XYZ file of C-alpha atoms in Angstrom:
711
model
C 0.000 0.000 0.000
C 2.841 2.348 0.877
C 4.483 1.970 -2.515
C 1.178 2.545 -4.340
C 0.529 5.677 -2.269
C 3.972 7.051 -3.056
C 3.482 6.285 -6.723
C 0.224 8.254 -6.736
C 1.875 11.184 -4.937
C 4.772 11.174 -7.388
C 2.523 11.108 -10.425
C 0.271 13.775 -8.914
C 3.272 16.039 -8.571
C 4.160 15.308 -12.185
C 0.750 16.469 -13.352
C 0.700 19.544 -11.114
C 4.124 21.092 -11.633
C 5.524 22.639 -14.816
C 8.515 24.800 -15.702
C 10.179 26.410 -18.718
C 13.848 26.417 -17.773
C 16.483 23.759 -18.279
C 17.086 21.488 -15.271
C 20.390 21.582 -13.504
C 20.724 17.840 -13.958
C 22.066 18.659 -17.404
C 25.113 20.429 -16.039
C 28.180 19.713 -18.110
C 30.856 20.873 -15.687
C 30.030 18.562 -12.835
C 33.089 16.365 -13.451
C 35.489 19.306 -13.439
C 35.587 20.022 -9.695
C 36.228 17.924 -6.585
C 36.338 18.661 -2.858
C 37.791 15.467 -1.339
C 41.225 16.220 0.101
C 41.141 19.832 -1.153
C 41.462 23.138 0.684
C 38.525 24.515 -1.303
C 36.532 23.244 -4.254
C 39.156 22.550 -6.907
C 39.428 21.663 -10.568
C 39.986 17.921 -10.853
C 42.945 18.581 -13.141
C 44.623 20.698 -10.449
C 43.813 18.377 -7.557
C 46.934 17.214 -5.782
C 45.213 13.883 -5.034
C 44.070 11.342 -7.607
C 40.280 11.528 -7.290
C 37.971 9.146 -9.147
C 34.654 10.845 -9.935
C 31.301 9.222 -10.742
C 28.869 11.947 -11.744
C 25.079 12.116 -11.733
C 24.794 11.326 -15.448
C 26.863 8.153 -15.078
C 24.755 7.077 -12.103
C 21.581 7.729 -14.080
C 22.861 5.706 -17.050
C 23.542 2.720 -14.772
C 19.894 2.677 -13.592
C 21.107 1.811 -10.091
C 19.149 2.463 -6.905
C 21.793 2.820 -4.182
C 25.484 3.612 -3.713
C 26.419 -0.053 -3.298
C 25.326 -0.781 -6.878
C 27.273 2.222 -8.206
C 30.560 1.307 -6.558
C 30.390 -2.338 -7.587
C 31.397 -1.194 -11.086
C 34.708 0.307 -9.879
C 37.997 -1.564 -9.927
C 39.326 -2.844 -6.595
C 36.013 -2.144 -4.863
C 33.809 -5.107 -3.947
C 30.504 -4.670 -2.146
C 30.080 -7.488 0.369
C 26.475 -8.192 1.386
C 25.808 -9.740 4.793
C 22.895 -12.163 4.735
C 22.290 -11.922 8.481
C 22.368 -8.137 8.996
C 21.170 -7.110 5.531
C 24.076 -4.614 5.346
C 26.508 -4.197 2.449
C 29.984 -2.748 3.064
C 32.737 -1.616 0.685
C 35.836 -3.801 0.426
C 38.718 -1.734 -1.014
C 42.019 -3.356 -1.986
C 41.061 -6.525 -0.133
C 40.243 -4.761 3.148
C 36.723 -4.909 4.585
C 34.382 -2.065 5.524
C 36.167 -1.251 8.789
C 39.022 0.244 6.768
C 37.079 2.626 4.495
C 35.735 6.048 5.512
C 32.270 6.844 4.094
C 31.361 10.536 3.917
C 28.263 12.429 2.833
C 29.107 16.019 1.909
C 32.517 15.675 3.563
C 31.281 14.422 6.957
C 31.500 10.798 8.199
C 28.215 8.866 8.294
C 26.956 7.234 11.486
C 26.794 3.425 11.455
C 25.887 0.636 13.855
C 29.373 0.456 15.309
C 30.836 3.903 14.954
C 31.372 6.879 12.710
C 32.240 6.641 9.024
C 33.179 2.937 8.849
C 31.051 -0.191 8.375
C 28.391 1.987 6.729
C 25.677 0.058 4.900
C 25.863 1.492 1.377
C 22.436 0.140 0.438
C 21.024 2.685 2.916
C 22.252 5.569 0.722
C 20.002 6.110 -2.292
C 21.214 7.843 -5.445
C 18.297 10.054 -6.414
C 19.812 13.254 -4.942
C 23.519 12.580 -5.592
C 25.504 15.093 -7.640
C 28.659 12.971 -7.738
C 30.682 10.385 -5.824
C 34.385 10.979 -5.220
C 36.731 8.079 -4.412
C 40.306 8.419 -3.156
C 42.222 5.186 -2.511
C 45.027 4.960 0.021
C 45.486 6.026 3.650
C 43.946 9.474 4.237
C 44.386 9.837 8.006
C 45.649 13.441 7.947
C 42.564 14.755 6.151
C 39.898 12.329 7.433
C 41.182 10.693 10.601
C 40.371 7.279 11.985
C 39.516 4.317 9.742
C 40.490 6.003 6.453
C 43.089 3.256 5.911
C 42.105 1.839 2.508
C 40.479 5.004 1.220
C 37.664 7.540 1.346
C 34.306 7.536 -0.440
C 32.735 11.007 -0.433
C 29.106 11.273 -1.588
C 28.236 14.811 -2.700
C 24.518 15.583 -2.725
C 22.713 18.076 -4.938
C 21.862 21.265 -3.035
C 21.524 23.968 -5.667
C 19.245 24.254 -8.696
C 19.507 26.808 -11.487
C 15.762 26.965 -12.201
C 13.128 28.845 -10.268
C 11.319 25.571 -9.691
C 12.598 22.083 -10.427
C 10.913 18.726 -10.066
C 11.944 15.244 -11.079
C 9.716 12.211 -10.576
C 10.845 8.651 -11.191
C 9.295 5.182 -11.077
C 11.392 2.035 -11.492
C 10.286 -1.598 -11.511
C 12.714 -4.536 -11.425
C 12.572 -8.273 -11.344
C 14.600 -10.052 -8.671
C 16.004 -13.028 -10.505
C 12.979 -14.419 -12.325
C 10.497 -13.200 -9.721
C 8.247 -10.186 -10.122
C 4.759 -9.016 -9.298
C 3.243 -5.766 -8.102
C 1.196 -6.910 -5.139
C 1.934 -6.685 -1.427
C 4.000 -9.632 -0.190
C 4.849 -10.205 -3.831
C 8.163 -10.273 -5.657
C 10.619 -7.911 -7.294
C 11.884 -4.435 -6.500
C 9.735 -1.290 -6.659
C 11.311 2.188 -6.482
C 9.670 5.609 -6.484
C 11.361 8.962 -6.014
C 10.506 12.650 -6.167
C 12.999 15.560 -6.135
C 11.894 19.181 -5.692
C 13.997 22.342 -5.811
C 12.942 25.983 -5.458
C 15.169 29.044 -5.891
C 13.579 31.700 -3.682
C 15.809 34.482 -4.968
C 19.414 35.002 -6.046
C 20.672 34.051 -2.595
C 18.269 31.521 -1.067
C 17.140 28.140 -2.319
C 15.458 25.071 -0.843
C 15.298 21.453 -1.954
C 13.622 18.258 -0.806
C 13.432 14.699 -2.008
C 11.865 11.398 -1.050
C 12.809 7.901 -2.166
C 11.031 4.608 -1.515
C 12.851 1.361 -2.308
C 10.829 -1.805 -1.755
C 12.920 -4.964 -2.233
C 10.787 -8.075 -1.816
C 13.676 -10.467 -1.226
C 15.599 -13.039 -3.242
C 14.816 -16.685 -2.590
C 17.902 -18.207 -4.200
C 17.912 -21.885 -3.220
C 15.175 -21.296 -0.643
C 11.401 -21.180 -1.138
C 10.135 -17.983 0.511
C 8.148 -17.242 3.634
C 5.050 -19.281 2.666
C 6.946 -22.563 2.437
C 7.006 -25.259 5.114
C 7.761 -28.958 5.163
C 6.868 -31.526 7.782
C 10.421 -32.894 7.682
C 11.802 -29.401 8.501
C 14.167 -29.388 5.513
C 15.495 -25.853 6.162
C 14.334 -24.492 2.786
C 12.014 -21.779 4.103
C 13.044 -18.148 3.761
C 15.318 -16.045 1.542
C 18.976 -15.851 0.563
C 18.549 -12.040 0.521
C 16.041 -10.830 3.089
C 13.144 -8.531 2.059
C 13.992 -4.898 2.750
C 11.824 -1.771 2.628
C 13.497 1.659 2.759
C 12.117 5.173 2.917
C 14.620 8.055 2.689
C 13.912 11.786 2.807
C 16.174 14.838 2.546
C 15.544 18.523 3.054
C 18.038 21.322 2.364
C 18.045 25.094 2.723
C 20.984 26.968 1.132
C 22.249 30.556 1.121
C 24.992 31.988 -1.067
C 26.137 35.571 -1.455
C 29.562 36.928 -2.346
C 32.174 34.903 -0.436
C 29.771 33.354 2.081
C 27.570 30.322 1.621
C 25.971 27.896 4.000
C 23.438 25.091 4.009
C 21.479 23.074 6.512
C 20.564 19.535 5.493
C 18.326 17.005 7.208
C 18.324 13.331 6.244
C 15.967 10.682 7.604
C 16.056 6.966 6.849
C 13.542 4.324 7.862
C 14.336 0.714 6.989
C 12.562 -2.564 7.716
C 14.136 -5.967 7.088
C 12.084 -9.151 7.390
C 13.901 -12.277 8.521
C 12.039 -15.534 7.880
C 13.387 -18.402 9.940
C 14.164 -21.605 7.971
C 13.477 -23.711 11.087
C 9.814 -24.759 11.254
C 8.160 -26.037 14.442
C 5.193 -28.387 14.668
C 2.439 -27.023 16.924
C -0.360 -29.236 18.247
C -3.764 -27.567 18.527
C -5.672 -30.381 20.182
C -8.347 -32.641 18.796
C -5.867 -34.177 16.387
C -5.215 -30.802 14.739
C -1.811 -29.213 14.247
C -0.093 -26.410 12.418
C 3.454 -25.291 11.632
C 5.052 -22.158 13.034
C 8.331 -20.269 12.743
C 9.992 -17.716 15.009
C 10.485 -14.844 12.565
C 11.981 -11.449 13.235
C 11.588 -7.884 11.957
C 14.521 -5.444 12.038
C 13.832 -1.689 12.063
C 16.403 1.062 11.507
C 15.863 4.785 12.001
C 18.673 7.170 11.110
C 18.749 10.966 11.462
C 21.532 13.144 10.054
C 21.571 16.891 10.754
C 24.330 18.861 9.048
C 25.206 22.537 8.935
C 28.006 23.646 6.600
C 29.394 27.142 6.207
C 32.060 28.513 3.858
C 33.186 32.078 4.292
C 36.124 34.457 4.551
C 37.507 35.869 7.783
C 39.371 38.760 6.236
C 41.447 36.976 3.605
C 41.338 33.628 5.449
C 39.103 30.955 3.959
C 36.975 29.088 6.498
C 34.994 25.876 6.085
C 32.994 24.563 9.027
C 30.877 21.433 9.427
C 28.618 20.699 12.387
C 26.545 17.553 12.636
C 24.350 15.554 14.958
C 23.585 12.006 13.867
C 21.670 9.124 15.362
C 21.079 5.563 14.203
C 19.002 3.014 16.087
C 18.392 -0.587 15.046
C 15.596 -2.531 16.689
C 14.408 -6.102 16.410
C 11.062 -7.697 17.142
C 10.478 -11.437 17.199
C 7.109 -12.991 16.497
C 5.621 -16.429 16.031
C 4.107 -16.972 12.595
C 1.528 -19.621 11.656
C 2.692 -20.552 8.150
C -0.274 -22.569 6.763
C -2.807 -20.020 8.061
C -0.711 -16.943 7.153
C -1.144 -15.184 10.499
C 0.804 -14.084 13.539
C 0.248 -15.998 16.767
C 2.208 -13.726 19.093
C 4.692 -10.863 18.920
C 7.383 -9.920 21.462
C 8.216 -6.388 22.509
C 10.600 -4.481 20.260
C 14.175 -4.224 21.569
C 17.055 -1.937 20.610
C 20.145 -3.945 19.717
C 22.384 -1.209 18.253
C 22.277 2.534 18.850
C 24.779 5.252 18.001
C 24.553 8.968 18.774
C 27.247 11.236 17.377
C 28.099 14.915 17.787
C 30.617 15.935 15.141
C 32.405 19.102 14.090
C 35.189 19.859 11.646
C 36.709 23.233 10.851
C 39.418 24.251 8.368
C 41.238 27.554 7.880
C 43.398 28.313 4.842
C 44.773 31.143 2.636
C 46.605 32.838 5.528
C 49.230 34.314 3.216
C 46.928 35.249 0.325
C 49.570 33.831 -2.010
C 49.266 31.813 -5.201
C 52.570 30.114 -4.380
C 52.208 29.084 -0.742
C 49.094 28.074 1.161
C 48.578 26.165 4.321
C 45.608 24.783 6.191
C 44.952 24.410 9.913
C 42.049 22.300 11.016
C 40.366 20.566 13.892
C 37.998 17.615 14.093
C 36.074 16.303 17.059
C 33.402 13.725 17.633
C 31.677 12.292 20.655
C 30.162 8.904 19.928
C 27.815 7.246 22.368
C 27.263 3.620 21.418
C 25.028 0.866 22.724
C 25.170 -2.806 21.755
C 22.646 -5.243 23.178
C 23.855 -8.664 24.338
C 22.067 -10.256 21.369
C 24.468 -8.595 18.886
C 27.375 -10.791 19.934
C 27.969 -14.474 19.335
C 25.558 -16.544 21.466
C 24.163 -13.871 23.805
C 27.288 -12.301 25.294
C 26.259 -13.945 28.562
C 23.534 -11.349 28.996
C 25.963 -8.414 29.025
C 24.912 -5.349 27.055
C 27.550 -2.726 26.323
C 27.182 1.057 26.523
C 30.243 3.239 25.993
C 31.069 6.800 25.015
C 34.229 7.772 23.150
C 35.474 11.316 22.635
C 38.040 11.994 19.897
C 39.741 15.284 19.121
C 42.329 16.024 16.446
C 44.316 18.902 15.012
C 45.788 18.709 11.545
C 48.104 20.920 9.573
C 49.189 20.846 5.946
C 50.963 23.233 3.604
C 50.737 23.436 -0.179
C 53.691 24.940 -2.005
C 53.431 25.620 -5.733
C 57.139 25.706 -6.491
C 56.637 26.660 -10.146
C 54.272 25.945 -13.036
C 55.120 22.237 -13.068
C 55.694 21.268 -9.412
C 53.585 21.475 -6.263
C 54.116 19.811 -2.900
C 51.898 19.252 0.132
C 53.102 17.760 3.446
C 50.667 17.179 6.311
C 50.435 15.935 9.893
C 47.601 15.096 12.296
C 47.642 14.574 16.040
C 44.587 12.771 17.415
C 43.658 12.551 21.103
C 41.102 10.185 22.587
C 39.738 9.398 26.030
C 39.785 5.720 25.043
C 43.045 5.172 23.097
C 46.602 6.522 23.181
C 47.446 9.562 21.053
C 47.713 8.792 17.338
C 49.879 10.572 14.748
C 49.338 10.497 11.001
C 51.489 11.906 8.220
C 51.100 12.613 4.529
C 53.140 13.966 1.649
C 52.005 14.554 -1.934
C 53.832 15.757 -5.029
C 52.266 16.821 -8.313
C 54.477 17.124 -11.393
C 53.080 18.785 -14.491
C 55.440 17.177 -17.027
C 53.715 18.871 -19.981
C 50.522 20.715 -20.822
C 48.738 17.358 -21.144
C 50.565 15.194 -18.623
C 50.569 14.958 -14.805
C 52.336 12.710 -12.313
C 51.162 12.498 -8.693
C 52.985 10.739 -5.871
C 51.176 10.283 -2.571
C 52.198 8.986 0.842
C 49.774 8.732 3.758
C 48.985 6.973 7.009
C 45.808 6.278 8.980
C 44.577 4.311 12.006
C 41.760 1.796 12.348
C 40.087 1.666 15.757
C 38.736 -1.656 17.156
C 35.013 -2.317 16.785
C 32.563 -3.445 19.496
C 32.979 -7.183 18.933
C 36.770 -6.977 19.185
C 36.623 -4.946 22.389
C 33.679 -6.360 24.304
C 32.669 -9.877 23.165
C 32.236 -12.158 26.172
C 31.026 -15.691 25.463
C 32.019 -18.091 28.239
C 30.141 -21.353 28.789
C 30.809 -25.084 28.730
C 31.548 -24.983 24.980
C 33.083 -21.526 24.476
C 35.608 -19.141 25.946
C 35.782 -16.163 23.578
C 36.574 -12.790 25.061
C 37.111 -9.320 23.677
C 40.153 -7.302 24.635
C 39.678 -3.747 25.896
C 43.468 -3.223 25.735
C 43.677 -3.504 21.943
C 45.711 -0.877 20.105
C 44.464 0.825 16.921
C 45.812 -0.659 13.724
C 48.060 1.559 11.589
C 48.058 1.687 7.807
C 50.647 3.253 5.493
C 50.230 3.750 1.752
C 52.454 5.042 -1.025
C 51.218 5.571 -4.576
C 52.132 7.056 -7.948
C 49.655 8.115 -10.664
C 50.257 9.243 -14.248
C 47.573 10.894 -16.387
C 47.893 11.984 -20.007
C 45.197 13.836 -21.952
C 45.129 14.412 -25.707
C 42.673 15.792 -28.261
C 43.518 14.954 -31.866
C 42.586 16.705 -35.095
C 39.396 14.628 -35.451
C 38.138 15.810 -32.027
C 38.809 12.469 -30.361
C 39.593 13.068 -26.683
C 41.935 10.532 -25.075
C 42.887 10.082 -21.468
C 45.509 7.506 -20.470
C 46.350 6.632 -16.877
C 48.753 4.360 -15.025
C 48.936 3.809 -11.278
C 50.802 1.847 -8.639
C 50.062 1.645 -4.916
C 51.556 -0.077 -1.887
C 49.538 -0.490 1.346
C 50.891 -1.841 4.637
C 48.651 -2.414 7.683
C 50.418 -3.195 10.954
C 49.074 -4.525 14.266
C 46.021 -6.054 12.602
C 43.495 -7.337 15.097
C 42.734 -11.041 14.874
C 40.996 -13.717 16.923
C 43.800 -15.739 18.550
C 43.899 -19.065 20.421
C 45.601 -18.324 23.739
C 45.038 -21.752 25.264
C 44.436 -25.093 23.529
C 43.095 -27.189 26.393
C 40.621 -25.916 27.422
C 40.198 -23.887 24.224
C 40.317 -20.132 24.906
C 40.297 -17.310 22.361
C 40.653 -13.559 22.459
C 41.556 -10.650 20.132
C 45.157 -9.466 19.827
C 47.216 -7.134 17.620
C 49.185 -9.908 15.926
C 48.758 -9.830 12.137
C 50.166 -7.730 9.304
C 48.656 -7.068 5.875
C 50.315 -5.796 2.708
C 48.988 -5.211 -0.773
C 50.468 -4.056 -4.077
C 48.231 -2.624 -6.787
C 49.069 -1.922 -10.439
C 46.462 -0.440 -12.754
C 45.860 1.366 -16.008
C 43.012 2.844 -17.971
C 41.982 4.488 -21.233
C 39.089 6.922 -21.741
C 37.929 7.777 -25.256
C 35.301 10.342 -26.114
C 34.006 11.833 -29.324
C 30.649 13.482 -29.668
C 27.959 11.028 -28.564
C 30.364 8.138 -27.910
C 32.355 7.510 -24.748
C 34.385 4.453 -23.838
C 36.238 3.738 -20.612
C 38.432 0.659 -20.071
C 40.424 -0.214 -16.954
C 42.607 -3.099 -15.769
C 44.347 -3.800 -12.463
C 46.375 -6.469 -10.699
C 46.247 -6.667 -6.902
C 48.637 -8.718 -4.790
C 47.880 -9.437 -1.112
C 50.296 -10.660 1.554
C 49.036 -11.553 5.034
C 51.133 -12.645 8.008
C 48.427 -14.460 9.978
C 49.020 -15.906 13.426
C 47.068 -18.091 15.844
C 49.563 -17.519 18.622
C 51.108 -20.938 17.952
C 51.805 -20.950 14.208
C 52.223 -18.260 11.547
C 51.106 -18.345 7.919
C 53.346 -17.849 4.875
C 53.461 -14.193 3.844
C 54.057 -14.468 0.081
C 51.934 -12.350 -2.272
C 48.918 -13.839 -4.054
C 47.727 -11.890 -7.101
C 44.445 -11.542 -8.949
C 43.274 -9.373 -11.837
C 40.275 -7.119 -12.451
C 39.019 -5.312 -15.542
C 36.057 -3.078 -16.321
C 34.465 -1.382 -19.306
C 31.859 1.369 -19.593
C 30.517 2.220 -23.054
C 27.884 4.876 -23.811
C 26.525 5.943 -27.172
C 23.699 8.368 -27.948
C 21.997 8.362 -31.339
C 22.287 11.971 -32.540
C 18.952 11.981 -34.362
C 16.688 10.321 -31.776
C 18.655 10.912 -28.569
C 18.517 7.209 -27.714
C 21.181 6.225 -25.193
C 22.819 2.781 -25.144
C 24.894 2.029 -22.039
C 26.953 -1.086 -21.352
C 28.851 -1.829 -18.112
C 31.140 -4.822 -17.647
C 33.399 -5.917 -14.791
C 35.637 -8.950 -14.402
C 36.974 -10.024 -10.994
C 39.569 -12.796 -10.960
C 39.978 -15.654 -8.496
C 41.469 -14.554 -5.187
C 43.741 -16.819 -3.146
C 44.511 -16.241 0.513
C 45.810 -18.304 3.381
C 43.332 -19.609 5.935
C 43.774 -21.548 9.141
C 42.246 -25.016 9.554
C 42.413 -27.211 12.597
C 41.054 -30.465 13.960
C 37.934 -29.874 16.066
C 38.470 -33.259 17.725
C 41.999 -32.379 18.851
C 42.208 -28.933 20.469
C 45.890 -29.521 21.217
C 46.682 -29.742 17.494
C 47.792 -26.238 16.328
C 46.434 -26.874 12.805
C 47.954 -25.431 9.659
C 47.600 -22.650 7.076
C 46.496 -23.578 3.564
C 45.488 -21.545 0.483
C 41.772 -20.966 0.136
C 39.963 -19.347 -2.792
C 37.251 -16.835 -3.544
C 35.968 -17.605 -7.034
C 36.152 -15.169 -9.922
C 33.115 -13.799 -11.762
C 31.915 -11.555 -14.623
C 29.243 -8.861 -14.355
C 27.479 -7.269 -17.357
C 24.669 -4.687 -17.370
C 22.909 -3.098 -20.363
C 20.560 -0.097 -20.499
C 18.587 1.682 -23.246
C 17.035 5.118 -22.584
C 14.780 7.150 -24.839
C 13.864 10.791 -24.107
C 10.662 12.464 -25.340
C 9.163 15.970 -25.357
C 12.443 17.906 -25.343
C 13.993 15.612 -22.738
C 11.251 16.207 -20.188
C 10.075 12.597 -20.325
C 12.310 9.527 -20.484
C 11.766 5.781 -20.608
C 14.602 3.377 -19.763
C 14.822 -0.409 -19.790
C 17.578 -2.936 -19.467
C 19.126 -6.032 -17.977
C 21.356 -6.216 -14.912
C 23.729 -9.076 -14.169
C 23.309 -10.651 -17.606
C 25.559 -13.591 -16.661
C 23.184 -14.427 -13.764
C 25.789 -14.401 -10.983
C 24.468 -15.093 -7.478
C 27.388 -16.376 -5.404
C 30.935 -17.669 -5.736
C 32.776 -20.429 -3.959
C 34.620 -19.269 -0.844
C 37.076 -21.653 0.832
C 38.919 -19.005 2.842
C 36.785 -19.620 5.910
C 38.125 -22.243 8.285
C 36.979 -25.846 8.063
C 36.488 -28.584 10.615
C 39.573 -30.606 9.791
C 42.827 -30.193 7.911
C 40.992 -29.033 4.806
C 39.520 -25.711 3.889
C 35.796 -25.400 4.264
C 33.630 -25.357 1.159
C 31.162 -22.505 1.277
C 29.465 -19.858 -0.799
C 29.763 -16.095 -0.656
C 26.653 -14.197 -1.705
C 27.331 -11.412 -4.214
C 24.218 -10.645 -6.265
C 20.654 -11.828 -6.665
C 20.825 -13.097 -10.226
C 19.809 -11.645 -13.579
C 17.150 -8.952 -13.342
C 15.165 -6.838 -15.802
C 14.033 -3.293 -15.157
C 11.960 -0.466 -16.607
C 12.122 3.154 -15.458
C 9.997 6.246 -16.079
C 11.470 9.735 -15.486
C 9.679 13.053 -15.766
C 11.950 16.098 -15.599
C 10.314 19.538 -15.544
């Protein structure tokens, strides 16, 4: 009912609103500026960092619905879905979501377990995104804790050139082979509405709403209606049904050298978990039914942000102030499967809650010089976190955890433009915490302009990764387990060094070429790992014992002429891990795998029809994993090579505009090769062999159709 109501509201707005000016979505300069790692908004060609940009037009051509789907097309980024939590995190250069900082408009996003890391990217919809900026490598000086593997900065649209702007969109997708429109049906149903109003030359307001109704992917299971007297475990979904409603509101002011905006974001998400275990229930009189203990998960997230950019005399000032809150609740109920009704429902409980107060301020242009500039900044956050006992393995022995952490940092960097072809920026950050020892991060970047068309960038950086709740506070001690967190863990430290070469050329036939080569080295020390500290009886805890290294080589070619654009990229990533159980240590040789991607877009000049093709290949990954004998706890086990299987992804979209580009119809196929999961033998087995398991990646081939109306 909710999705039908939103559809009616969206279409009503379409019929009511009209305008005569060109929408700002058709901006052509959106790729030319970036803000990630910059003192002020900067031309991408002059940026001292190598910033990968995905603009609004590219996102639109992909026909994706959330940030996770966008980033899955990028090299060395893998979105890892978690079947149990319903979350999807970004894995960059082989490191999981704890090591990547996720920002929205330059501020870290609250998550279940902290600030900026382990952010569920499916909770960020794309309907109000202007561009996404990605910087790989350790960015601790600029962005602090957890920016070890890189930073993903999501820039939202806040300004519109028209007096009044409205964009309504409806998108329907199959999920695998399943689709229907009805409640408790199948498929994915998305509706969105964006509104912008320019009050005068200085003030503007904007609002948007997005509803994403994903009805779940069964995979090898049979859905929530299924039951079997033999309790065969086939009830439920491989990907749980998820319903999201996201709203944003923004008010913006800009005059002369001062601009500011206030933005409010609200997310409501519901995930339905259908238990595969079915119970027989006797009703008396020879009657019986079959029940399951199902569970609903609810998430509410609020993000308040105030940003101001101004001049204090000649000094440039940028300030961010934010209050964020995310609460995840669960509610268990007993469901009568044959009769399709609830029998009883427990009270709703909060199992994760984070409240964050955040501020960041930066001052630059002290010398008012084109040659020398430096930036002084501060960053502080107070995070109050709660984790219910049920979030840990077993039940954490009934112990819930509530902690507050205050972090404060000062950072300083200087940018020296030596001459027309050389610029240099060193930086340092000192971070203080009431929970951890003081942390220091360093950076140094060089940009060489070797010719009018050629640039070389070299970048060094460091960053820390703080322990998460499970690593600090897990406490599972009973007759079968002794697994304890360690509140004395040290933050991990990552160091990266990289070199990037870019060459741009336009020939006499107006072909525009861009060639790029890159190399990066990443070293993470004091990695936190679960360690056996006693074999008999078996006891485990978390210690700073492991090291992780990776080497990345990549290259790419962009071609563009008129209505045709083609982008091709390749990379080879090598990973070395020195794993330890406390008794034995793994080999630390490098294991390599390749990736490649292609994005091709062509628009028919006469009809305006757009054809878009996106392809990505991910090779087989090999890593060492520990296996032991469950029947012999004294046996230290051994390390063997496990594998994560390779796969190919291919998406195709056709879009046709009508009525001077005000109306557009799109259709296409996602995941043409019908990939769902790959074999994963990196997880430990029960004996001296690696376990055989599957890692979920996607929900199979799907077909979609989309309707856009742009005023």
